[in-house]
Structures are given as structure tokens and as C-alpha cells.
Amino acid sequence: MGEPAALGCRVCCKSSWNQLQDLCRLAKLSCPALGVSKKNLYDFEVEYLCDYKKIREQEYYLVKWRGYPDSENTWEPRQNLKCVRILKQFHKDLERELLRRHRRSKPPRHLDPNLANYLVQKAKQRRALQRWEQELNAKRSHLGRITVENEVDLDGPPRSFVYINEYRVGEGITLNQVAVGCECQDCLLAPTGGCCPGASLHKFAYNDQGQVRLKAGQPIYECNSRCCCGYDCPNRVVQKGIRYDLCIFRTNDGRGWGVRTLEKIRKNSFVMEYVGEIITSEEAERRGQIYDRQGATYLFDLDYVEDVYTVDAAYYGNISHFVNHSCDPNLQVYNVFIDNLDERLPRIAFFATRTIWAGEELTFDYNMQVDPVDMESTRMDSNFGLAGLPGSPKKRVRIECKCGTTACRKYLF
């Protein structure tokens, strides 16, 4: 879906060179200024195909021309069309819908109006998803590309969703920048004073491959903007962002959108952050009453030490907005601290609990639980007790689980 939809999708113009020059003169336009020459004169651009028929073994397609209204659609024989990709996609959509409706894939000589209308809506949806995919990739600040796919229904891009790469801070909330950093020559092999984790009385989070080696519930302290180490420091993992190519896809079992990986992800590797608006718990309560009626589960409590703030990813978020719940997930959540050390405002990071193969859906447990970590490896805070896991999405209503795993608890909360 990453390619422009119109590549190579052109057919012959029906106006002569002289006719076009006359039209340009009447409109006081210059053909060269329009990029028109004898070489490219005979090109029209196919936007999408609307219908199909077969007459005496000759195939014809009703063509929607880019830049022209539907009233200018024309039937064209197959040999006039050079848009191979659009033709292939049209027949793929046609065959899939014929199988769904009639359990056969061979197209009839004429399509019934309902089927033709479906193909038009499918073509429009695909173009809308292509534009959305391009918008997402233009906004992302991470290495991994995003693709979008819907082969299930006619739903297009979600309305009123804005892609962001980091927290959007709500009114009255401040993210204080860290004042000091480490002075290590080698943060992994020769940390000075325990590096940034040691300065906060915690263990170094990663091995030399960037895989987390802490138990679930232990916080991660990465090097920050004040540190002497560079970009390649082994203690800079979450801050580098998503590095895997991921696909937002429409599920076929009623779970809406989901996310799958297009690459193999090794166990304990960082996958993505959960980002959105940081709001107060009071504001979260107000919004939650609205979201209850929509069955939404985008409110994620930041209750590492206190339940003061919540992340709301309903309208502002990244690809994690589309990650579904599973009672047997392949992602685990960790609290992460980098440039802001306020323990009430951790960053939320997902790491792989096992090897995840290309094509697998990514999931996390919306109602995660964890066994208490041993006392020697986790700091006991004098004010707030044992530091633990970040909160799961705000638990408000009893929602039926559709994960389908053998470990399914039947309800999300």
C-alpha cells in the first residue's frame, strides 16, 4: 500500500494535439506550462475501476478518470488499460466478494448493480487508507514503517485520531527535564556510579543486544539528554522509537483494528511505547463516563507510585492505540524513565515476552497482573510502598473478551 495508487495507470487521450492546443488558447493556458507535450498528450490517469462486463469474449471496464466527475466515466476495452496493479486489485476484490456472496470466483458477463457499487466503495476505501498510511508515515519519527490493510469490511481510517510520537501534556501538568546525566565512558561495561539506573538505586535494564533483562514490575532508567554518552549507548533503547515495520489491519473476528508485525521480533526486545494525552485522574473519570457508552478502553492509569495521572489515547496516540487485548499476550509493559524522573509520570513501553514471528498480531493484557518481584531487586519507596507495574487501561465496565486464546478469562475486566 505504500506505492502511489496511479503508477502506470494511464490510457490514451481522445483529443488530438490540435484540439488540445485550441482548448488551451481558449482558456488562455500554455500547454508547456501544464506539462503537456506531444509525448505525454495521449495519457489519461485511471483513478479506479467501477464496473466490468464481457461481450463476445472481450472484457470491458467502466473507468473513473482522475480529475473528472463520475459523469465522464467511460467503458474501455482491456487492451486500452495499462494499470496492471489496479486491474489485479479489482479482480481480487471481485473474486473475494463473489466467493462471499455466491461461493464462486468466476466473474459473470455482467455485474449486478449492488456488486458494482461494492467494488466502487472498496476502491474508494482503499484510496482513503492509502492516504492515511502516507499521513502516518509522514508523522512518525521512528525507523519502522507503518502499513494499513483492510480486507474484511468497508471501514476507512478512524475519525478524529491524530498520530503523535510522544506524550501530549494536558492542562496543568508539567514534565520536568532531568538536571543531571551520567559521565560513563561505557555505560554497559564500565558504568560510573551505576550509570543512570544506579543513580536511582536500580539495576541496568539491558544486555548488549538491547534486550530487557529485568523482571516485569522493575522500572527501566535510560540515559538522558544530559548524559555524556552518545546515541549508540546500550542504555538508549526506548528513546530510539519503533524499529520494526508494523501493519495496522482490520480483524475478521469483530475486534476492530489490530496490529501485526511484518518482521521477526526477538524475545525481550522493545517494540513500542503507549502514548497519548496525559490527563489528571479527575479528568480521566469525566472522560471515562463518555467512553463507557462507546466501549472504549484507551485510558491507561500511570499508577507506578500514585494514581494521579492517566494516559488517554482515544484521540491522540501512536500505533499502540490499535493493539488489541489478549489473555495470553506477547507484549509486557514496563515503566521507563528518561528525561523526566517524576515517578508519577513514567513512559509506558512494550517489550516482547517471547519470539514474535513476522505476520503475528501484537497483543497485551489490558488487565495485567504480576507476581511480586523479590525485595532485593526492586527499590522500596518510603512513601509509596513497593514500586510495581504500570496500570492497565482504566477498568470501568465489564467488557466481554474476544481474544479466543485457551487462557481466555471471558471478560477484559
Short mmCIF file of C-alpha atoms in Angstrom, two decimals:
data_model
loop_
_atom_site.label_atom_id
_atom_site.label_comp_id
_atom_site.label_asym_id
_atom_site.label_seq_id
_atom_site.Cartn_x
_atom_site.Cartn_y
_atom_site.Cartn_z
CA MET A 1 0.00 0.00 0.00
CA GLY A 2 2.98 2.27 0.12
CA GLU A 3 3.02 2.99 -3.63
CA PRO A 4 1.02 5.83 -5.17
CA ALA A 5 -2.22 4.38 -6.49
CA ALA A 6 -1.84 5.76 -10.00
CA LEU A 7 1.60 4.49 -11.02
CA GLY A 8 1.43 3.28 -14.63
CA CYS A 9 -2.34 3.69 -14.70
CA ARG A 10 -2.84 5.65 -17.92
CA VAL A 11 -4.77 5.31 -21.18
CA CYS A 12 -4.88 7.23 -24.44
CA CYS A 13 -6.31 10.74 -24.63
CA LYS A 14 -9.20 11.12 -27.06
CA SER A 15 -8.34 14.68 -28.13
CA SER A 16 -5.91 15.45 -30.93
CA TRP A 17 -2.88 17.68 -30.43
CA ASN A 18 -4.53 20.48 -32.44
CA GLN A 19 -7.78 20.19 -30.47
CA LEU A 20 -5.89 20.43 -27.20
CA GLN A 21 -3.95 23.48 -28.40
CA ASP A 22 -7.24 25.16 -29.38
CA LEU A 23 -8.70 24.42 -25.94
CA CYS A 24 -5.61 25.86 -24.26
CA ARG A 25 -5.82 29.05 -26.34
CA LEU A 26 -9.50 29.48 -25.47
CA ALA A 27 -8.70 29.08 -21.77
CA LYS A 28 -5.60 31.27 -22.10
CA LEU A 29 -3.40 28.41 -20.94
CA SER A 30 0.01 27.30 -22.12
CA CYS A 31 0.43 23.61 -22.93
CA PRO A 32 4.11 23.58 -21.84
CA ALA A 33 3.16 25.28 -18.57
CA LEU A 34 0.68 22.48 -17.96
CA GLY A 35 3.36 19.89 -18.60
CA VAL A 36 1.63 18.78 -21.80
CA SER A 37 3.63 17.77 -24.84
CA LYS A 38 3.17 15.51 -27.85
CA LYS A 39 5.00 12.81 -25.89
CA ASN A 40 2.54 12.66 -22.99
CA LEU A 41 -0.54 14.07 -24.73
CA TYR A 42 -2.29 10.76 -25.08
CA ASP A 43 -2.38 10.00 -21.37
CA PHE A 44 -5.37 9.95 -19.04
CA GLU A 45 -5.00 8.73 -15.46
CA VAL A 46 -7.18 5.93 -14.11
CA GLU A 47 -8.39 6.63 -10.58
CA TYR A 48 -10.24 3.34 -10.11
CA LEU A 49 -12.46 0.82 -11.92
CA CYS A 50 -16.21 0.90 -11.32
CA ASP A 51 -17.72 -2.00 -13.27
CA TYR A 52 -16.99 -4.93 -15.54
CA LYS A 53 -18.66 -6.69 -18.46
CA LYS A 54 -17.74 -9.23 -21.09
CA ILE A 55 -19.07 -9.02 -24.66
CA ARG A 56 -18.07 -11.64 -27.25
CA GLU A 57 -15.03 -12.64 -25.20
CA GLN A 58 -13.90 -9.01 -24.99
CA GLU A 59 -13.56 -7.59 -21.46
CA TYR A 60 -14.62 -4.01 -20.74
CA TYR A 61 -14.16 -1.88 -17.63
CA LEU A 62 -16.01 1.23 -16.52
CA VAL A 63 -13.23 3.71 -15.70
CA LYS A 64 -13.29 6.59 -13.23
CA TRP A 65 -10.78 9.18 -14.50
CA ARG A 66 -8.73 11.17 -12.03
CA GLY A 67 -9.81 14.81 -12.01
CA TYR A 68 -13.10 14.14 -13.82
CA PRO A 69 -16.63 13.73 -12.40
CA ASP A 70 -18.47 10.41 -12.49
CA SER A 71 -20.48 11.69 -15.45
CA GLU A 72 -17.28 11.40 -17.52
CA ASN A 73 -16.73 7.70 -16.70
CA THR A 74 -16.26 5.60 -19.83
CA TRP A 75 -16.24 1.93 -20.76
CA GLU A 76 -12.81 0.89 -22.02
CA PRO A 77 -11.64 -2.40 -23.55
CA ARG A 78 -8.99 -4.30 -21.63
CA GLN A 79 -6.26 -3.54 -24.17
CA ASN A 80 -6.61 0.22 -23.56
CA LEU A 81 -5.71 -0.12 -19.90
CA LYS A 82 -2.11 -0.28 -18.72
CA CYS A 83 -2.85 -0.04 -15.00
CA VAL A 84 -1.82 -3.59 -14.12
CA ARG A 85 -1.90 -3.13 -10.36
CA ILE A 86 -5.38 -1.57 -10.35
CA LEU A 87 -6.67 -4.34 -12.63
CA LYS A 88 -5.24 -7.04 -10.37
CA GLN A 89 -6.73 -5.43 -7.27
CA PHE A 90 -10.12 -5.02 -8.96
CA HIS A 91 -10.26 -8.73 -9.84
CA LYS A 92 -9.01 -9.72 -6.38
CA ASP A 93 -11.82 -7.70 -4.76
CA LEU A 94 -14.33 -9.05 -7.27
CA GLU A 95 -13.37 -12.69 -6.75
CA ARG A 96 -13.36 -12.36 -2.96
CA GLU A 97 -16.83 -10.81 -2.95
CA LEU A 98 -18.19 -13.39 -5.41
CA LEU A 99 -16.95 -16.16 -3.13
CA ARG A 100 -18.56 -14.48 -0.14
CA ARG A 101 -21.89 -13.93 -1.90
CA HIS A 102 -22.18 -16.85 -4.29
CA ARG A 103 -19.34 -19.22 -3.36
CA ARG A 104 -17.79 -18.96 -6.79
CA SER A 105 -14.96 -16.80 -8.07
CA LYS A 106 -15.54 -16.70 -11.84
CA PRO A 107 -17.00 -13.29 -12.77
CA PRO A 108 -20.29 -13.19 -14.71
CA ARG A 109 -20.58 -11.41 -18.04
CA HIS A 110 -22.36 -8.53 -16.32
CA LEU A 111 -22.13 -7.45 -12.68
CA ASP A 112 -25.31 -6.72 -10.76
CA PRO A 113 -25.56 -3.10 -9.55
CA ASN A 114 -25.07 -3.98 -5.87
CA LEU A 115 -21.82 -5.80 -6.59
CA ALA A 116 -20.57 -3.00 -8.83
CA ASN A 117 -21.38 -0.45 -6.12
CA TYR A 118 -19.47 -2.54 -3.57
CA LEU A 119 -16.39 -2.52 -5.82
CA VAL A 120 -16.59 1.27 -6.12
CA GLN A 121 -16.85 1.66 -2.34
CA LYS A 122 -13.95 -0.75 -1.90
CA ALA A 123 -11.80 1.24 -4.32
CA LYS A 124 -12.64 4.50 -2.52
CA GLN A 125 -11.87 2.90 0.83
CA ARG A 126 -8.52 1.62 -0.41
CA ARG A 127 -7.54 5.09 -1.62
CA ALA A 128 -8.57 6.58 1.74
CA LEU A 129 -6.46 4.01 3.59
CA GLN A 130 -3.52 4.70 1.28
CA ARG A 131 -3.74 8.41 2.08
CA TRP A 132 -3.96 7.63 5.80
CA GLU A 133 -0.94 5.33 5.57
CA GLN A 134 1.06 8.07 3.89
CA GLU A 135 -0.04 10.53 6.59
CA LEU A 136 1.01 8.15 9.39
CA ASN A 137 4.43 7.62 7.85
CA ALA A 138 4.89 11.35 7.31
CA LYS A 139 4.21 11.97 11.00
CA ARG A 140 6.18 9.10 12.53
CA SER A 141 9.58 9.90 13.98
CA HIS A 142 10.67 6.27 14.27
CA LEU A 143 12.52 3.97 11.89
CA GLY A 144 9.82 1.33 11.47
CA ARG A 145 7.32 1.91 8.66
CA ILE A 146 3.55 1.58 9.07
CA THR A 147 1.28 -0.12 6.55
CA VAL A 148 -2.53 -0.25 6.65
CA GLU A 149 -4.71 -3.12 5.45
CA ASN A 150 -8.44 -3.85 5.46
CA GLU A 151 -9.59 -6.92 3.56
CA VAL A 152 -12.55 -7.50 5.87
CA ASP A 153 -15.09 -4.69 5.50
CA LEU A 154 -15.54 -1.17 4.13
CA ASP A 155 -14.39 0.74 7.22
CA GLY A 156 -11.93 3.52 6.43
CA PRO A 157 -9.48 5.42 8.63
CA PRO A 158 -10.71 6.17 12.16
CA ARG A 159 -12.18 9.62 12.55
CA SER A 160 -10.64 12.26 14.79
CA PHE A 161 -7.46 10.29 15.50
CA VAL A 162 -4.18 12.23 15.47
CA TYR A 163 -0.87 10.36 15.30
CA ILE A 164 1.72 11.57 17.82
CA ASN A 165 5.15 10.25 18.76
CA GLU A 166 5.33 11.30 22.42
CA TYR A 167 3.07 12.29 25.29
CA ARG A 168 0.75 15.24 24.75
CA VAL A 169 0.69 17.00 28.11
CA GLY A 170 -2.69 18.15 29.37
CA GLU A 171 -3.54 21.41 31.09
CA GLY A 172 -1.85 21.97 34.43
CA ILE A 173 0.66 19.12 34.01
CA THR A 174 4.40 19.66 33.62
CA LEU A 175 7.12 17.24 32.53
CA ASN A 176 10.24 18.41 34.34
CA GLN A 177 13.51 17.88 32.49
CA VAL A 178 16.23 15.95 34.26
CA ALA A 179 19.03 18.14 35.68
CA VAL A 180 21.98 15.72 35.58
CA GLY A 181 23.27 12.84 33.49
CA CYS A 182 25.91 10.14 33.66
CA GLU A 183 29.60 10.55 32.86
CA CYS A 184 30.27 6.94 31.84
CA GLN A 185 32.84 6.01 29.21
CA ASP A 186 30.97 2.73 28.65
CA CYS A 187 27.54 2.59 30.27
CA LEU A 188 27.24 -1.20 29.96
CA LEU A 189 30.75 -2.44 30.77
CA ALA A 190 32.17 0.39 32.90
CA PRO A 191 29.31 2.41 34.40
CA THR A 192 30.31 5.31 36.63
CA GLY A 193 28.31 5.18 39.84
CA GLY A 194 26.00 2.60 38.31
CA CYS A 195 25.12 4.93 35.42
CA CYS A 196 21.59 6.41 35.37
CA PRO A 197 19.93 3.27 36.80
CA GLY A 198 22.42 3.17 39.68
CA ALA A 199 21.87 6.84 40.46
CA SER A 200 18.21 5.94 41.07
CA LEU A 201 19.14 2.79 43.03
CA HIS A 202 18.08 0.41 40.26
CA LYS A 203 19.71 -2.16 38.00
CA PHE A 204 20.90 -1.71 34.41
CA ALA A 205 17.97 -2.78 32.23
CA TYR A 206 19.51 -4.18 29.04
CA ASN A 207 22.03 -6.69 27.73
CA ASP A 208 24.43 -5.90 24.88
CA GLN A 209 21.69 -6.68 22.33
CA GLY A 210 19.27 -4.12 23.76
CA GLN A 211 17.00 -6.80 25.26
CA VAL A 212 15.45 -6.12 28.64
CA ARG A 213 16.75 -8.35 31.43
CA LEU A 214 14.66 -7.01 34.30
CA LYS A 215 11.64 -8.75 35.74
CA ALA A 216 8.21 -7.36 34.99
CA GLY A 217 7.47 -4.72 37.61
CA GLN A 218 11.00 -3.33 37.78
CA PRO A 219 11.46 0.18 36.33
CA ILE A 220 13.83 1.00 33.48
CA TYR A 221 16.10 4.05 33.79
CA GLU A 222 17.69 5.02 30.47
CA CYS A 223 20.43 7.56 29.79
CA ASN A 224 19.11 11.04 29.11
CA SER A 225 19.87 14.24 27.21
CA ARG A 226 22.30 15.37 29.94
CA CYS A 227 24.46 12.24 29.73
CA CYS A 228 27.95 12.20 28.20
CA CYS A 229 27.26 9.00 26.23
CA GLY A 230 26.14 9.16 22.61
CA TYR A 231 23.24 7.88 20.52
CA ASP A 232 24.71 4.36 20.30
CA CYS A 233 24.81 3.92 24.08
CA PRO A 234 23.35 0.49 25.01
CA ASN A 235 21.21 2.22 27.63
CA ARG A 236 19.24 4.12 24.97
CA VAL A 237 16.57 1.75 23.66
CA VAL A 238 13.03 3.02 24.21
CA GLN A 239 14.02 6.57 23.25
CA LYS A 240 15.09 5.38 19.78
CA GLY A 241 11.48 4.51 18.99
CA ILE A 242 9.89 1.73 16.97
CA ARG A 243 12.35 -0.03 14.69
CA TYR A 244 10.12 -2.78 13.29
CA ASP A 245 7.81 -2.46 10.29
CA LEU A 246 4.25 -2.89 11.57
CA CYS A 247 0.82 -3.23 9.95
CA ILE A 248 -2.49 -1.83 11.18
CA PHE A 249 -5.04 -4.36 9.94
CA ARG A 250 -8.75 -4.99 10.24
CA THR A 251 -9.51 -8.15 12.24
CA ASN A 252 -12.07 -10.64 10.92
CA ASP A 253 -13.48 -11.63 14.32
CA GLY A 254 -15.13 -8.41 15.48
CA ARG A 255 -12.15 -6.93 17.37
CA GLY A 256 -11.87 -3.89 15.10
CA TRP A 257 -8.37 -2.81 14.14
CA GLY A 258 -5.28 -4.69 15.28
CA VAL A 259 -1.51 -4.53 14.81
CA ARG A 260 0.75 -7.23 13.39
CA THR A 261 4.49 -7.25 12.96
CA LEU A 262 5.99 -7.59 9.50
CA GLU A 263 9.34 -8.67 10.94
CA LYS A 264 10.59 -11.21 13.45
CA ILE A 265 10.89 -9.71 16.94
CA ARG A 266 13.22 -11.40 19.39
CA LYS A 267 12.18 -12.16 22.96
CA ASN A 268 12.65 -9.25 25.41
CA SER A 269 13.09 -6.72 22.58
CA PHE A 270 11.48 -3.28 22.78
CA VAL A 271 8.51 -3.00 20.41
CA MET A 272 6.66 0.30 21.02
CA GLU A 273 5.53 2.88 23.56
CA TYR A 274 1.98 3.61 24.65
CA VAL A 275 1.50 7.34 24.12
CA GLY A 276 -1.45 9.70 24.30
CA GLU A 277 -2.68 12.68 26.29
CA ILE A 278 -1.55 12.88 29.90
CA ILE A 279 -4.56 13.96 31.96
CA THR A 280 -5.42 14.06 35.65
CA SER A 281 -7.35 11.21 37.22
CA GLU A 282 -10.28 13.59 37.72
CA GLU A 283 -10.38 14.39 34.00
CA ALA A 284 -10.00 10.68 33.25
CA GLU A 285 -13.05 9.96 35.37
CA ARG A 286 -15.07 12.53 33.44
CA ARG A 287 -13.94 11.20 30.05
CA GLY A 288 -14.39 7.63 31.20
CA GLN A 289 -18.11 8.15 31.66
CA ILE A 290 -18.28 9.17 27.99
CA TYR A 291 -16.08 6.30 26.81
CA ASP A 292 -18.17 3.78 28.77
CA ARG A 293 -21.01 4.30 26.33
CA GLN A 294 -18.61 3.64 23.44
CA GLY A 295 -16.99 0.56 24.97
CA ALA A 296 -13.59 2.29 24.76
CA THR A 297 -10.53 1.11 26.70
CA TYR A 298 -7.94 3.78 25.90
CA LEU A 299 -7.49 5.17 29.43
CA PHE A 300 -4.24 3.86 30.89
CA ASP A 301 -3.52 4.70 34.55
CA LEU A 302 0.01 5.83 35.41
CA ASP A 303 -0.07 4.28 38.88
CA TYR A 304 3.56 3.26 39.31
CA VAL A 305 3.60 5.06 42.67
CA GLU A 306 0.36 7.07 42.76
CA ASP A 307 -2.83 7.01 40.73
CA VAL A 308 -2.62 10.72 39.89
CA TYR A 309 -2.35 10.77 36.09
CA THR A 310 -3.79 8.79 33.19
CA VAL A 311 -2.81 8.42 29.54
CA ASP A 312 -5.76 8.87 27.18
CA ALA A 313 -5.01 7.51 23.70
CA ALA A 314 -8.54 7.78 22.34
CA TYR A 315 -7.87 10.74 20.03
CA TYR A 316 -4.11 11.33 20.28
CA GLY A 317 -1.79 8.35 20.14
CA ASN A 318 0.58 6.21 18.12
CA ILE A 319 0.26 2.71 16.68
CA SER A 320 -0.25 1.28 20.18
CA HIS A 321 -3.76 2.78 20.00
CA PHE A 322 -4.67 -0.16 17.75
CA VAL A 323 -3.06 -3.00 19.76
CA ASN A 324 -5.70 -5.46 20.97
CA HIS A 325 -6.08 -7.26 24.28
CA SER A 326 -5.20 -10.90 24.83
CA CYS A 327 -5.37 -13.05 27.94
CA ASP A 328 -2.20 -14.72 26.61
CA PRO A 329 -0.29 -11.69 25.28
CA ASN A 330 3.08 -11.46 23.56
CA LEU A 331 3.88 -7.98 24.94
CA GLN A 332 4.76 -6.96 28.51
CA VAL A 333 4.56 -3.43 29.90
CA TYR A 334 7.42 -1.66 31.70
CA ASN A 335 7.70 1.77 33.32
CA VAL A 336 10.52 3.78 31.74
CA PHE A 337 12.22 6.97 32.94
CA ILE A 338 14.46 9.02 30.64
CA ASP A 339 14.38 12.83 30.63
CA ASN A 340 11.64 13.08 33.25
CA LEU A 341 12.26 11.32 36.58
CA ASP A 342 8.90 12.13 38.18
CA GLU A 343 7.75 8.67 39.26
CA ARG A 344 4.13 9.73 38.80
CA LEU A 345 4.79 10.21 35.06
CA PRO A 346 6.62 7.19 33.65
CA ARG A 347 6.77 6.36 29.97
CA ILE A 348 5.00 3.10 29.13
CA ALA A 349 6.97 0.66 26.96
CA PHE A 350 6.01 -2.70 25.46
CA PHE A 351 8.61 -5.49 25.26
CA ALA A 352 8.21 -8.91 23.61
CA THR A 353 7.57 -11.73 26.10
CA ARG A 354 8.70 -14.32 23.53
CA THR A 355 9.91 -14.53 19.96
CA ILE A 356 7.19 -13.00 17.77
CA TRP A 357 7.22 -14.12 14.15
CA ALA A 358 6.51 -11.98 11.09
CA GLY A 359 2.75 -11.90 10.48
CA GLU A 360 1.78 -12.38 14.14
CA GLU A 361 -0.62 -9.99 15.83
CA LEU A 362 0.78 -7.96 18.73
CA THR A 363 -1.26 -8.02 21.95
CA PHE A 364 -1.01 -7.06 25.60
CA ASP A 365 -3.15 -7.85 28.62
CA TYR A 366 -5.49 -4.95 29.41
CA ASN A 367 -5.87 -6.38 32.93
CA MET A 368 -2.27 -7.39 33.60
CA GLN A 369 -1.20 -8.96 36.86
CA VAL A 370 2.29 -9.80 38.09
CA ASP A 371 3.79 -11.74 40.97
CA PRO A 372 5.62 -9.50 43.44
CA VAL A 373 9.27 -9.10 42.46
CA ASP A 374 11.92 -10.01 45.02
CA MET A 375 12.80 -7.34 47.54
CA GLU A 376 16.50 -7.24 46.70
CA SER A 377 15.97 -6.32 43.06
CA THR A 378 13.29 -3.64 43.47
CA ARG A 379 13.55 -0.43 45.45
CA MET A 380 11.15 0.04 48.33
CA ASP A 381 9.91 3.62 48.31
CA SER A 382 9.42 5.03 51.80
CA ASN A 383 6.29 6.93 50.83
CA PHE A 384 4.54 4.77 48.27
CA GLY A 385 5.50 1.15 49.03
CA LEU A 386 6.71 -1.42 46.54
CA ALA A 387 7.24 0.01 43.05
CA GLY A 388 5.45 -2.19 40.54
CA LEU A 389 3.84 -2.47 37.15
CA PRO A 390 2.16 0.42 35.38
CA GLY A 391 -1.58 0.41 35.47
CA SER A 392 -3.60 -1.31 32.81
CA PRO A 393 -6.20 0.61 30.77
CA LYS A 394 -8.74 2.12 33.14
CA LYS A 395 -11.14 -0.56 34.34
CA ARG A 396 -14.65 0.85 34.22
CA VAL A 397 -17.13 -1.54 32.64
CA ARG A 398 -17.33 -5.31 32.27
CA ILE A 399 -16.34 -5.94 28.65
CA GLU A 400 -16.55 -9.35 27.01
CA CYS A 401 -13.18 -10.68 25.83
CA LYS A 402 -12.80 -11.81 22.22
CA CYS A 403 -9.15 -12.86 22.27
CA GLY A 404 -10.00 -16.51 21.55
CA THR A 405 -6.99 -17.96 23.38
CA THR A 406 -7.14 -21.10 25.53
CA ALA A 407 -6.28 -18.89 28.51
CA CYS A 408 -9.21 -16.53 27.86
CA ARG A 409 -10.82 -15.15 31.04
CA LYS A 410 -14.04 -14.35 29.11
CA TYR A 411 -14.01 -10.71 30.24
CA LEU A 412 -11.40 -7.98 29.84
CA PHE A 413 -12.08 -6.57 33.32
#
